[in-house]
PDB file of C-alpha atoms in Angstrom:
ATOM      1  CA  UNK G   1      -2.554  24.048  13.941  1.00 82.00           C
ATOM      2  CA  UNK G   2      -4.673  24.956  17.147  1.00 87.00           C
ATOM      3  CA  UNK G   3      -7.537  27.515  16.958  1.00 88.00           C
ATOM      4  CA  UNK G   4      -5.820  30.485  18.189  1.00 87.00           C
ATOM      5  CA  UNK G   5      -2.894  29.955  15.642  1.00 90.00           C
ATOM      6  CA  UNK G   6      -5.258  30.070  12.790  1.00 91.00           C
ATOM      7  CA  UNK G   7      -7.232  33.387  14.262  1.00 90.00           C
ATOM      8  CA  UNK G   8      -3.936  35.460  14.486  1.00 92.00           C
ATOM      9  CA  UNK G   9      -3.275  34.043  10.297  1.00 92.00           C
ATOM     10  CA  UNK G  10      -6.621  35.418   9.568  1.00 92.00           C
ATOM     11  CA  UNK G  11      -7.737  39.264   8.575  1.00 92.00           C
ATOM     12  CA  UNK G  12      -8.569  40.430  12.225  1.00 89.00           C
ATOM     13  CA  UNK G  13     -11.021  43.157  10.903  1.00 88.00           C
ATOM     14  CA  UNK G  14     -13.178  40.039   9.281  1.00 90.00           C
ATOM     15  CA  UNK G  15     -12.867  37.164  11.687  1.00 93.00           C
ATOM     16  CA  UNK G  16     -12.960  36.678  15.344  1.00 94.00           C
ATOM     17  CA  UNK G  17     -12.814  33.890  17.943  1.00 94.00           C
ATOM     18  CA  UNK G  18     -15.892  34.027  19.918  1.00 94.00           C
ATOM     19  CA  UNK G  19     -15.768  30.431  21.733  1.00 94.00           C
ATOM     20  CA  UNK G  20     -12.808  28.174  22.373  1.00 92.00           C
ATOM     21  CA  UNK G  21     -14.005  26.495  19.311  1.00 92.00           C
ATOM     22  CA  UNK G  22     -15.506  28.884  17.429  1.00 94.00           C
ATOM     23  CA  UNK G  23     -14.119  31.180  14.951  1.00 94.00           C
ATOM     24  CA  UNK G  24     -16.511  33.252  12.695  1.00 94.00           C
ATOM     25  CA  UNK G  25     -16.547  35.797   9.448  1.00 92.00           C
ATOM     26  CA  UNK G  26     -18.076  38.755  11.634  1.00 92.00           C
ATOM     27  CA  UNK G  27     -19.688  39.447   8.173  1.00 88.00           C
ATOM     28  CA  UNK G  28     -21.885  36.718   7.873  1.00 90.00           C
ATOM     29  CA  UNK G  29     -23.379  36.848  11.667  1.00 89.00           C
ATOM     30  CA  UNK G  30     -27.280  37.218  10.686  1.00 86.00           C
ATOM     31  CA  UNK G  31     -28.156  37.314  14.458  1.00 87.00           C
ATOM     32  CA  UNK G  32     -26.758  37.951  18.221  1.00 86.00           C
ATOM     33  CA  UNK G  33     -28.348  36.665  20.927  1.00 87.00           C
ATOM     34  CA  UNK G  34     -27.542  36.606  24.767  1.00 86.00           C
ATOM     35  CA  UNK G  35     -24.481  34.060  24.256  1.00 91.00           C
ATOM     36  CA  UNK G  36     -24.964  32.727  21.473  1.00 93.00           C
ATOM     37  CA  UNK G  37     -24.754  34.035  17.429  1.00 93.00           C
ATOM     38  CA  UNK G  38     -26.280  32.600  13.712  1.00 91.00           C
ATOM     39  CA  UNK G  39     -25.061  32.585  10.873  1.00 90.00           C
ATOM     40  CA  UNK G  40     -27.939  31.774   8.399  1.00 87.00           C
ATOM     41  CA  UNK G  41     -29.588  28.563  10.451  1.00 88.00           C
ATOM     42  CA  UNK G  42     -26.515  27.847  12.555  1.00 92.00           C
ATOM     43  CA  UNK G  43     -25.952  28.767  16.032  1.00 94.00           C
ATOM     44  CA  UNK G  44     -22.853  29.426  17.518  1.00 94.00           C
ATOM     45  CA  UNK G  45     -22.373  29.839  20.745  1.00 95.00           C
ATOM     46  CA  UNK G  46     -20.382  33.205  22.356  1.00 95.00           C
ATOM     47  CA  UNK G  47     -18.350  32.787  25.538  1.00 95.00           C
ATOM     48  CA  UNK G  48     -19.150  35.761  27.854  1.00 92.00           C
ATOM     49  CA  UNK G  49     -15.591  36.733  27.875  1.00 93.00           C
ATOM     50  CA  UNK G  50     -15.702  37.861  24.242  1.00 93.00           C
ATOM     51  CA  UNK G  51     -19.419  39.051  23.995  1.00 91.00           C
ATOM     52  CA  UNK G  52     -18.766  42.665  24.874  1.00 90.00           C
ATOM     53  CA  UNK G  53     -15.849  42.604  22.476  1.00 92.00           C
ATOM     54  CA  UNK G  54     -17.714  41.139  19.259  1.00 92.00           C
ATOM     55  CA  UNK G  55     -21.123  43.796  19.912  1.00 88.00           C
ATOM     56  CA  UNK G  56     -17.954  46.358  19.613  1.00 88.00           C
ATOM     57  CA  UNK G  57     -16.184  44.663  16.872  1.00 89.00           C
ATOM     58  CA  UNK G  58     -19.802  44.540  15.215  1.00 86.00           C
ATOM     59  CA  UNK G  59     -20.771  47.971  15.523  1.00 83.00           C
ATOM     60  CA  UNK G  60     -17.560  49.162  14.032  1.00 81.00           C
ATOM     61  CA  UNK G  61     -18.079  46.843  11.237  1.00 76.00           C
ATOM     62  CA  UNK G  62     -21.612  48.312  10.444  1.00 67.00           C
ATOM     63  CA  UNK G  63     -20.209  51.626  10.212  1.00 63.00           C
ATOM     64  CA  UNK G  64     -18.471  50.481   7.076  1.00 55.00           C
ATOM     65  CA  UNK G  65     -21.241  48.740   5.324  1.00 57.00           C
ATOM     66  CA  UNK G  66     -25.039  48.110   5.687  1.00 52.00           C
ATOM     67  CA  UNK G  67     -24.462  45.278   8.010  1.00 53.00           C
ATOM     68  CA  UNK G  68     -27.286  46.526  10.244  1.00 52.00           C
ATOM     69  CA  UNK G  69     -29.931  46.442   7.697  1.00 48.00           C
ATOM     70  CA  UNK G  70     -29.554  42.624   7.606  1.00 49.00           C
ATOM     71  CA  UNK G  71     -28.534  41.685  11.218  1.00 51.00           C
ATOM     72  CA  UNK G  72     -31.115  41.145  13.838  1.00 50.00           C
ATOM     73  CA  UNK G  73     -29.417  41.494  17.507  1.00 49.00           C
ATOM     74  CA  UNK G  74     -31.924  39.383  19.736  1.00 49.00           C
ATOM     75  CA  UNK G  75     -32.005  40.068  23.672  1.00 46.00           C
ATOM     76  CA  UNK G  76     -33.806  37.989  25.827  1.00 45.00           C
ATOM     77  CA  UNK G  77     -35.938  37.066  22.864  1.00 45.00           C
ATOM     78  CA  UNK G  78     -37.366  40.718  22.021  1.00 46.00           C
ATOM     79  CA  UNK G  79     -36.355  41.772  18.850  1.00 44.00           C
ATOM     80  CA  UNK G  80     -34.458  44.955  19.473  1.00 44.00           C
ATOM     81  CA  UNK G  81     -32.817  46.271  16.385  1.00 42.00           C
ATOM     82  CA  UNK G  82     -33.818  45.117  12.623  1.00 38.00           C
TER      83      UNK G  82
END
């Protein structure tokens, strides 16, 4: 079963691929940086194809639950929103 097979199985509105390896529970993304993600103490890194997409995908996720009270979205390393 390749990557993108197992993407299109899952709940789109919960998971997305954000690297040719990578596929991640958008709820459990603690941090964004400039191409990369963590969730808890692991980083995952964001291809720049899909980093405009998953700042959209989680924006519209905040706006149905208090995911922005415990995400921190890290740019250049400033702190920027906590």
């Amino acid at each position: 079963v390749t990557l993108t097979a197992m993407v299109e199985k899952l709940p789109s509105n919960r998971f997305m691929k954000v690297h040719k390896s990578f596929i991640v529970g958008l709820d459990k993304v603690t941090q964004l940086g400039i191409n990369h993600l963590s969730i808890n103490a692991n980083t995952i890194p964001v291809s720049r194809q899909v980093k405009k997409q998953l700042l959209i995908r989680l924006t519209q996720q905040s706006n149905n639950s208090n995911f922005f009270k415990t995400i921190s979205i890290v740019v250049r390393d400033r702190l920027l929103l906590k």
